[in-house]
Coordinates of C-alpha atoms and ligand atoms in Angstrom, one line a residue:
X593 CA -17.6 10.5 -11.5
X594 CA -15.9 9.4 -8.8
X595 CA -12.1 10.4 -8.0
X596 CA -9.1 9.7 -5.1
X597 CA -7.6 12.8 -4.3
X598 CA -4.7 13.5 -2.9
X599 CA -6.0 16.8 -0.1
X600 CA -2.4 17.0 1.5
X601 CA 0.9 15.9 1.5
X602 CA 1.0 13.0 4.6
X603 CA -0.2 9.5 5.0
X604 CA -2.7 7.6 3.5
X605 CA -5.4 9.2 5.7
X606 CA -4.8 12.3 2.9
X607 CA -6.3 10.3 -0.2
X608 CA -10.1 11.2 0.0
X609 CA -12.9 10.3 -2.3
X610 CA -14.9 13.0 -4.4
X611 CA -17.4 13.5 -6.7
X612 CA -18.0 16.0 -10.1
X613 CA -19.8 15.6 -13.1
X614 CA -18.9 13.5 -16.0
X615 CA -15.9 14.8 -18.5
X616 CA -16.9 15.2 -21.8
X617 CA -14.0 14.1 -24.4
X618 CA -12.6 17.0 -26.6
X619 CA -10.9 17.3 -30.1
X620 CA -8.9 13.6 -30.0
X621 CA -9.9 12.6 -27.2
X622 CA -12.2 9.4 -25.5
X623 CA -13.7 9.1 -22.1
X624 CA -13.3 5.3 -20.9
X625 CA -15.6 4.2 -18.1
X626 CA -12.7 2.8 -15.9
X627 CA -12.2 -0.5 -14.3
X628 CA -8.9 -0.8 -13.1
X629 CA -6.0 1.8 -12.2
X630 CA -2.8 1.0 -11.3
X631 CA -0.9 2.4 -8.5
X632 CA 2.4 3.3 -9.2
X633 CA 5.2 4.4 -6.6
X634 CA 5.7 7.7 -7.9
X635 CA 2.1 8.4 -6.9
X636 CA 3.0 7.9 -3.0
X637 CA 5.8 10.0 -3.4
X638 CA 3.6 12.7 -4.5
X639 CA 1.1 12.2 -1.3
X640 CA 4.3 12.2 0.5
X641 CA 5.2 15.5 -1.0
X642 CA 8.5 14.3 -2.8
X643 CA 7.3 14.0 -6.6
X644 CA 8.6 16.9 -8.1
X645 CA 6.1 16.1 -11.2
X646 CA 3.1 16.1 -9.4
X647 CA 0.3 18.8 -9.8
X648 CA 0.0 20.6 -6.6
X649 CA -2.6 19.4 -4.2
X650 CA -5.9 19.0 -3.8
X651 CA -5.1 16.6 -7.6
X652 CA -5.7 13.1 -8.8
X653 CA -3.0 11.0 -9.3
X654 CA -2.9 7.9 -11.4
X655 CA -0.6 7.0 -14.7
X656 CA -2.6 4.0 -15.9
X657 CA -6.3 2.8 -16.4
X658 CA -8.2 0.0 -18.2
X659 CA -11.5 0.0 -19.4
X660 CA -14.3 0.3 -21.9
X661 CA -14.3 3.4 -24.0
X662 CA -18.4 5.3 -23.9
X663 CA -17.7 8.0 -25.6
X664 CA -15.8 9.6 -28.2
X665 CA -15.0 13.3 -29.0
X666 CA -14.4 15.3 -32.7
X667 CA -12.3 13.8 -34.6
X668 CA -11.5 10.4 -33.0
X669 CA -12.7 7.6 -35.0
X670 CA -16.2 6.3 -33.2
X671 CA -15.3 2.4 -33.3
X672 CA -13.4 2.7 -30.2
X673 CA -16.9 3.4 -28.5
X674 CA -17.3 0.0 -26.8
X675 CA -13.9 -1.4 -27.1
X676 CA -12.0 -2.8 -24.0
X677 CA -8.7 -0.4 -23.8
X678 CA -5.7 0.2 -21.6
X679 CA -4.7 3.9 -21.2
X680 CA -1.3 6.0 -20.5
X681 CA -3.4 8.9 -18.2
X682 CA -0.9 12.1 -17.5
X683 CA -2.1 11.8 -13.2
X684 CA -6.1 12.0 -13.0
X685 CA -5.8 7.7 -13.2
X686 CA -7.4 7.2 -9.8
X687 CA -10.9 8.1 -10.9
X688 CA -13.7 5.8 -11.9
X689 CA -14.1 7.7 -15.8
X690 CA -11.2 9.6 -17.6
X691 CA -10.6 11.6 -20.8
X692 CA -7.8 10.5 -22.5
X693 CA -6.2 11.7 -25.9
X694 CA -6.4 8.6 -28.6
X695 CA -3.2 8.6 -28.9
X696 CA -2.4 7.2 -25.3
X697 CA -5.1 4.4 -25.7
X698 CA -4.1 0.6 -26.9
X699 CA -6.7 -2.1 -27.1
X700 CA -6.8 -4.6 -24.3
X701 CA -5.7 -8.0 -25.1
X702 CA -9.1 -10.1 -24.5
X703 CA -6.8 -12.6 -22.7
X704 CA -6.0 -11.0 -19.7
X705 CA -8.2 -9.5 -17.0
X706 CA -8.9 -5.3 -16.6
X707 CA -7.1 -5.8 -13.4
X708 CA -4.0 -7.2 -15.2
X709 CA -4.0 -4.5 -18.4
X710 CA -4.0 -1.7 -15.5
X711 CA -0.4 -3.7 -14.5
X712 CA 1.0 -3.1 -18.1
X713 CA 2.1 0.3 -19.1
X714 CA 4.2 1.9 -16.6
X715 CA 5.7 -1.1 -15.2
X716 CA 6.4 -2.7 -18.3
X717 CA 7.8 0.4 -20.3
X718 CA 10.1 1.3 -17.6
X719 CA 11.4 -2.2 -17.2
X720 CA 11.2 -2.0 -21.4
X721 CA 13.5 1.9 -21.7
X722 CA 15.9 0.2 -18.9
X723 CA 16.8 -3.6 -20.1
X724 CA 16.4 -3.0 -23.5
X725 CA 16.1 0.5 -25.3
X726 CA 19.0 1.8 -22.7
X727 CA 20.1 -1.3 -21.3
X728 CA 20.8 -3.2 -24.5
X729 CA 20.4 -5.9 -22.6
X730 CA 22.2 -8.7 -24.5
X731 CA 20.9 -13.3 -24.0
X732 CA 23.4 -14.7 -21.5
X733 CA 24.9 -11.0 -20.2
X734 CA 24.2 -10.9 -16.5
X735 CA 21.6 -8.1 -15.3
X736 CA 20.8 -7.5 -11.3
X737 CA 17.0 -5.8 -10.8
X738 CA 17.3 -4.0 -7.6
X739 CA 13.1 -4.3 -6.2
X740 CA 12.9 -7.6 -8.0
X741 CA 9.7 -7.9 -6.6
X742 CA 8.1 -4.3 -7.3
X743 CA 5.8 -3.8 -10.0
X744 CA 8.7 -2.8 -12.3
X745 CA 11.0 -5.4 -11.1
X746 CA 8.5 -7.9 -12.0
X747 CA 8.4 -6.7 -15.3
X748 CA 11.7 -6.3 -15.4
X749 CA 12.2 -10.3 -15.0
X750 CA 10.3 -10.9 -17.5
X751 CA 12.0 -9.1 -19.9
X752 CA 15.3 -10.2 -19.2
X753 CA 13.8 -13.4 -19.4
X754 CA 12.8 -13.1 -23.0
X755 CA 16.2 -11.7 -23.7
X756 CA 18.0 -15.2 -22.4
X757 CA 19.8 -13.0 -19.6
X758 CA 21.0 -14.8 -16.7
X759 CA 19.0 -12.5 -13.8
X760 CA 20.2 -11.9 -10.3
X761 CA 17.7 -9.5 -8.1
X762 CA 17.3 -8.0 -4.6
X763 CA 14.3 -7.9 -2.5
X764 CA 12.7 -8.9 0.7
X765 CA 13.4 -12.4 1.5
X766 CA 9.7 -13.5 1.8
X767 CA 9.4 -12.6 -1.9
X768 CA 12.2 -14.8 -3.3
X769 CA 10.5 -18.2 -3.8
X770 CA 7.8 -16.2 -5.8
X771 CA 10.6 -14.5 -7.7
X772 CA 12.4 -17.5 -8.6
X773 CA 9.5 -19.3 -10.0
X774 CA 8.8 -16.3 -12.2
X775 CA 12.5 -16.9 -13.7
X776 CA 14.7 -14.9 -11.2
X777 CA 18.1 -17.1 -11.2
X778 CA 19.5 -15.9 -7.9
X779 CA 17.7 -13.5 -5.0
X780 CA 19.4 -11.6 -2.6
X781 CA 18.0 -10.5 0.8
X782 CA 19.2 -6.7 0.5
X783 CA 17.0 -5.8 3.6
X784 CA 20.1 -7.9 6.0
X785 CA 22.8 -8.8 4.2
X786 CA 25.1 -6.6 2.0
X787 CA 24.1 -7.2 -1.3
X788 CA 27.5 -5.6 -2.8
X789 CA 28.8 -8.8 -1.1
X790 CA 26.7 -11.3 -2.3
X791 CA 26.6 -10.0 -5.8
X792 CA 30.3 -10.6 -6.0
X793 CA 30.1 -13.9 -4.4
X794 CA 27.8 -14.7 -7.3
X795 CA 29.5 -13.1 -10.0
X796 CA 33.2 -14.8 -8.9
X797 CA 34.5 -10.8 -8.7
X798 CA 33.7 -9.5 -12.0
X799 CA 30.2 -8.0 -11.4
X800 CA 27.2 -7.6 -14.1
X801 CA 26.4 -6.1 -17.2
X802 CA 23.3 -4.1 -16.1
X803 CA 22.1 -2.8 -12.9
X804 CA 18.4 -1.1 -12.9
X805 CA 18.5 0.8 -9.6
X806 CA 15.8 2.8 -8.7
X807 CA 16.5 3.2 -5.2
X808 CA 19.3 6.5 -5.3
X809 CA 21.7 8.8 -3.2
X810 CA 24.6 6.5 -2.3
X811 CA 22.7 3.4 -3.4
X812 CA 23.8 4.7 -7.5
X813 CA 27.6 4.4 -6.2
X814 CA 27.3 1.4 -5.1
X815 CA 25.5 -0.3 -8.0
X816 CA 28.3 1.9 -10.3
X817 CA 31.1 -0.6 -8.7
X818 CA 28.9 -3.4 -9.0
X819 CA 29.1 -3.7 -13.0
X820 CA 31.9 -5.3 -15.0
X821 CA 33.9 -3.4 -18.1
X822 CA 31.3 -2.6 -20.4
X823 CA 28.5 -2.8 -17.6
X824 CA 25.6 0.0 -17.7
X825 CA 23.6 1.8 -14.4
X826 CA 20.1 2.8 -15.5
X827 CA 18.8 5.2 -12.8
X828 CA 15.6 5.1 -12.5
X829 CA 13.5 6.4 -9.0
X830 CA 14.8 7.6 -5.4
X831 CA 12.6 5.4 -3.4
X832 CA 15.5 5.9 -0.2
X833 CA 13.4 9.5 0.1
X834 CA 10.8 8.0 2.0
X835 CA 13.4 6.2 4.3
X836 CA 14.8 9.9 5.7
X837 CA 13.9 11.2 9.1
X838 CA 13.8 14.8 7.9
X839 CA 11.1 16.8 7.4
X840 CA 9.6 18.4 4.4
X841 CA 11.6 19.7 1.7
X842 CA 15.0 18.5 3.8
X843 CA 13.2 15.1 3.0
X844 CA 15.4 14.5 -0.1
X845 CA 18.8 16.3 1.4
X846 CA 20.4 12.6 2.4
X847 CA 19.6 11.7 -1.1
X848 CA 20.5 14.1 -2.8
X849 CA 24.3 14.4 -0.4
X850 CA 24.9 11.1 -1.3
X851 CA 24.4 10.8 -5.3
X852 CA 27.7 10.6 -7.5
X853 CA 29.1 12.5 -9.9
X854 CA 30.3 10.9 -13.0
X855 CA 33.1 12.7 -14.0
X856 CA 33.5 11.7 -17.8
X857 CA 37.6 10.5 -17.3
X858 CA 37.2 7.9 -14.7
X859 CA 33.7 6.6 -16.7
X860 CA 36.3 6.5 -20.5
X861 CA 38.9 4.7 -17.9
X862 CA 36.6 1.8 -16.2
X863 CA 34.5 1.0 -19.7
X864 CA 31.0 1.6 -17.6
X865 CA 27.8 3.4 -18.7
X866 CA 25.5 5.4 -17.0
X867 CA 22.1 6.2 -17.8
X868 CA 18.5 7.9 -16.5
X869 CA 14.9 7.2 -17.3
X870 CA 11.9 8.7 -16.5
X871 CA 9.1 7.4 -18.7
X872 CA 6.9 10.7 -17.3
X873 CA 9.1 12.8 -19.4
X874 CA 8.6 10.8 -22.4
X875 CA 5.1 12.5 -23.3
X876 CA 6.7 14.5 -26.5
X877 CA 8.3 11.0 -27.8
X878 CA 4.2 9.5 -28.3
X879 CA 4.8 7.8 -30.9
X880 CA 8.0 5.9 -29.6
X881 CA 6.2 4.8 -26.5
X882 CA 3.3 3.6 -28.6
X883 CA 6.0 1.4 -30.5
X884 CA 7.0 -0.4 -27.5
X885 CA 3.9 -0.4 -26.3
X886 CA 2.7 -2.7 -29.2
X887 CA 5.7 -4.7 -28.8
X888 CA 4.8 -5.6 -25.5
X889 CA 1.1 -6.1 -26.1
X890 CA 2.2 -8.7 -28.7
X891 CA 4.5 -10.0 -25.8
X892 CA 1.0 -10.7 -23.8
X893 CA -0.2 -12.8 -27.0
X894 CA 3.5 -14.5 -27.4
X895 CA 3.6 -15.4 -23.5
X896 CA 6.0 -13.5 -22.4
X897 CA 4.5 -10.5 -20.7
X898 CA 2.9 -12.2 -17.7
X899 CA 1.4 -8.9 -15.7
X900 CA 0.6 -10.0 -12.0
X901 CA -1.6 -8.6 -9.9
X902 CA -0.8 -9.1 -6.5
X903 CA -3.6 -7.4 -4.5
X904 CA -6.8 -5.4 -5.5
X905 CA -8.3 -2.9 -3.5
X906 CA -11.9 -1.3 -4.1
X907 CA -11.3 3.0 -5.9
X908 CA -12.6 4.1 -2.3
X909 CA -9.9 2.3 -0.2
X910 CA -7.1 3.6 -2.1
X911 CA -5.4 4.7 1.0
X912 CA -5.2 1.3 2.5
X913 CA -3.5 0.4 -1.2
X914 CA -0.9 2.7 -0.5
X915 CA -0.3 1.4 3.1
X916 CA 0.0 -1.9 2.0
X917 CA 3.3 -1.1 -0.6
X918 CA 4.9 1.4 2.1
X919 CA 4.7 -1.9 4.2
X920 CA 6.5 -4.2 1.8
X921 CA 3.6 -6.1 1.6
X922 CA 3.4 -6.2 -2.5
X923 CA 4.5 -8.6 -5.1
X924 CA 4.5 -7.2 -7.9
X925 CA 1.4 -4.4 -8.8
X926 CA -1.5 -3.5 -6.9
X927 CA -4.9 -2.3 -8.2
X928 CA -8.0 -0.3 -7.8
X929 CA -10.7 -1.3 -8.8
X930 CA -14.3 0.2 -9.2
Ligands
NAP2157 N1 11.6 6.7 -13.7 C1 10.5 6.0 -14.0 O1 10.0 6.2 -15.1 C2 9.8 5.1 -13.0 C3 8.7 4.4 -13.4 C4 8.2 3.5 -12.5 C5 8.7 3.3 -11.2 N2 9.8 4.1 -10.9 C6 10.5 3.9 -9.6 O2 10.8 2.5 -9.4 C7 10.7 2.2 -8.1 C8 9.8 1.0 -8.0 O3 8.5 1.3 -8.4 P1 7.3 0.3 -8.5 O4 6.1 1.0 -8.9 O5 7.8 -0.9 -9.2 O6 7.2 -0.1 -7.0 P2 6.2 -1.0 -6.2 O7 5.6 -2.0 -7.1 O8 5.3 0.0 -5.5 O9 7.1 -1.8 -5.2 C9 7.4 -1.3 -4.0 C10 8.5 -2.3 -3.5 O10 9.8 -1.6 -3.5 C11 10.5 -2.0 -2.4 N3 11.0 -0.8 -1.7 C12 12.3 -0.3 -1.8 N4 12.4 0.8 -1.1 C13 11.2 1.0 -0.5 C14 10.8 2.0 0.4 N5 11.6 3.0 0.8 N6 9.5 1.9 0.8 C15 8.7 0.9 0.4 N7 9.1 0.0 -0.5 C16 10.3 0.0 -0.9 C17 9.7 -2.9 -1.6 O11 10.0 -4.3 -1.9 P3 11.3 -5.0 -1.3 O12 11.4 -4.7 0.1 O13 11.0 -6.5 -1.5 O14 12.4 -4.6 -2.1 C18 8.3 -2.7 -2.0 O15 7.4 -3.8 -1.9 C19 10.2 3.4 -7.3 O16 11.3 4.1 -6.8 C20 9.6 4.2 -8.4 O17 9.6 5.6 -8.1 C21 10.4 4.9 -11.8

């Protein structure tokens, strides 16, 4: 098989092709002969050496594949051989075959493309755990999506739009047009204007209900004083890391100086919420993730999950994949493809 891996913590130049034999599937498990994997943010934070879940170097990365199962081990039930599947992979997703227990594995919907399926699962639980399991995410409450026009934030929209929520979101002003036909009521240029200030503009004063921010450090304060009485902050990523001009392990000290503390008086006083996810450390809680996993595959067949693949780039290339989102360049998720 052929796998990306990451040899190094630095740039893109540090994801290299390999080769090794074929996995065989154990006890539970199938090997699916991949065609898509999808790139997800957390995976250049761990060539960048500031993913604190990654497996240490030389490793594959990768949280997502689709594909057709060829092979099945003991015990798993041998009509998946053949099927067309989407796959939760714990890292190792950036290879062109993968082992996967059954219990991460969800048949693909035949209407949408490998490419697309790949875009599913960890955008679209995320954005799932945040708007709604956490969020509570109510029709008509207000919600802003900080990276409205990430992979997540995509997702994120479309959620909220399902939910009848009135959604404001921040991004980079060539994405807004995009974002607004996808159902985003009100974009705001965070990259040179304040968005604290525009947000209240739009809000007459009173802020929102939800705030997804996975940005971090100071950003989290900031996005706390954004929400009205009863509002929530579902913390989600530290994206500002790759921002700093330290080195190394001092990488994440701006970050990490700058992140509140919610003392639990001043939360009780202001009626506000606060909240974390990290859908990598939701492995033990299989069978809840599998629930809204279905939920959202049926979303597919109802019309409201649209995944969008913005870009595709060939397994090999995966490097100039990850250049392309450090540069902004992405709407929504990009893909590998073999
Ligand atoms: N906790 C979890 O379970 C979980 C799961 C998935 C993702 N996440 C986090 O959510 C965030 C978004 O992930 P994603 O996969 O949706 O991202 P993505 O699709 O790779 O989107 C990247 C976009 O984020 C924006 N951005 C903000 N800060 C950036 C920076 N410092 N460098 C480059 N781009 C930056 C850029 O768009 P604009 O300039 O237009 O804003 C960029 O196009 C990341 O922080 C990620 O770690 C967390």
């Amino acid at each position: 098989m052929k796998q990306i891996f990451i040899t190094g913590h630095g740039g893109p130049e540090k994801l290299q092709l390999r080769e090794s034999p074929d996995p065989t599937p154990g006890r539970g498990e199938i090997r699916i002969r991949v065609k898509a994997s999808g790139i997800n943010f957390a995976d250049i934070l761990a060539r960048q050496g500031l993913y604190p879940d990654s497996p240490k170097s030389p490793c594959v990365v990768g949280y997502e594949v689709s594909g057709v199962v060829d092979a099945v081990g003991a015990g798993a039930d041998a009509s998946w051989t053949g099927k067309e599947t989407l796959a939760l992979t714990r890292f190792g997703g950036y290879s062109d075959v993968v082992v996967v227990p059954l219990r991460q594995v969800f048949e693909k919907p035949g209407s949408i493309s490998h490419e697309q399926a790949a875009a599913i699962p960890v955008n679209y639980l995320t954005a799932w755990q945040l708007l709604v399991v956490m969020g509570a995410l109510k029709p008509k409450e207000t919600v802003l999506i900080h990276n409205a026009g990430g992979g997540v934030g995509l997702a994120g929209i479309d959620i909220a739009r399902h939910v009848g929520a009135t959604i404001f979101g921040t991004a980079s002003s060539g994405k807004h047009a995009f974002l607004k036909q996808r159902g985003l009521h009100e974009a705001i240029d965070y990259r040179t204007k304040d968005w604290t200030v525009e947000l209240n503009k739009l809000t007459r004063g009173k802020g929102v209900a939800l705030i997804t921010d996975p940005i971090g450090g100071n950003h989290w304060k900031k996005s706390y004083k954004a929400l009205r009485s009863t509002g929530r902050l579902g913390m989600f990523g530290v994206s500002a890391a790759t921002t700093s001009k330290l080195f190394g392990p001092l990488r994440m000290l701006p970050v990490a100086l700058g992140m509140p503390f919610f003392h639990p008086i001043p939360l009780l006083n202001s009626n506000k919420s606060v909240f974390g996810v990290n859908l990598g450390h939701m492995w033990h809680e299989g069978e809840m993730v599998a629930n809204w996993t279905q939920v959202l595959l049926e979303g597919v067949a109802e019309g409201w999950v649209r995944p969008h693949v913005d870009k595709t780039f060939p397994l090999a290339r995966a490097g100039e994949a990850h250049a392309y989102i450090e540069e902004r360049k992405n709407i929504g998720k990009v893909v590998l493809v073999t």
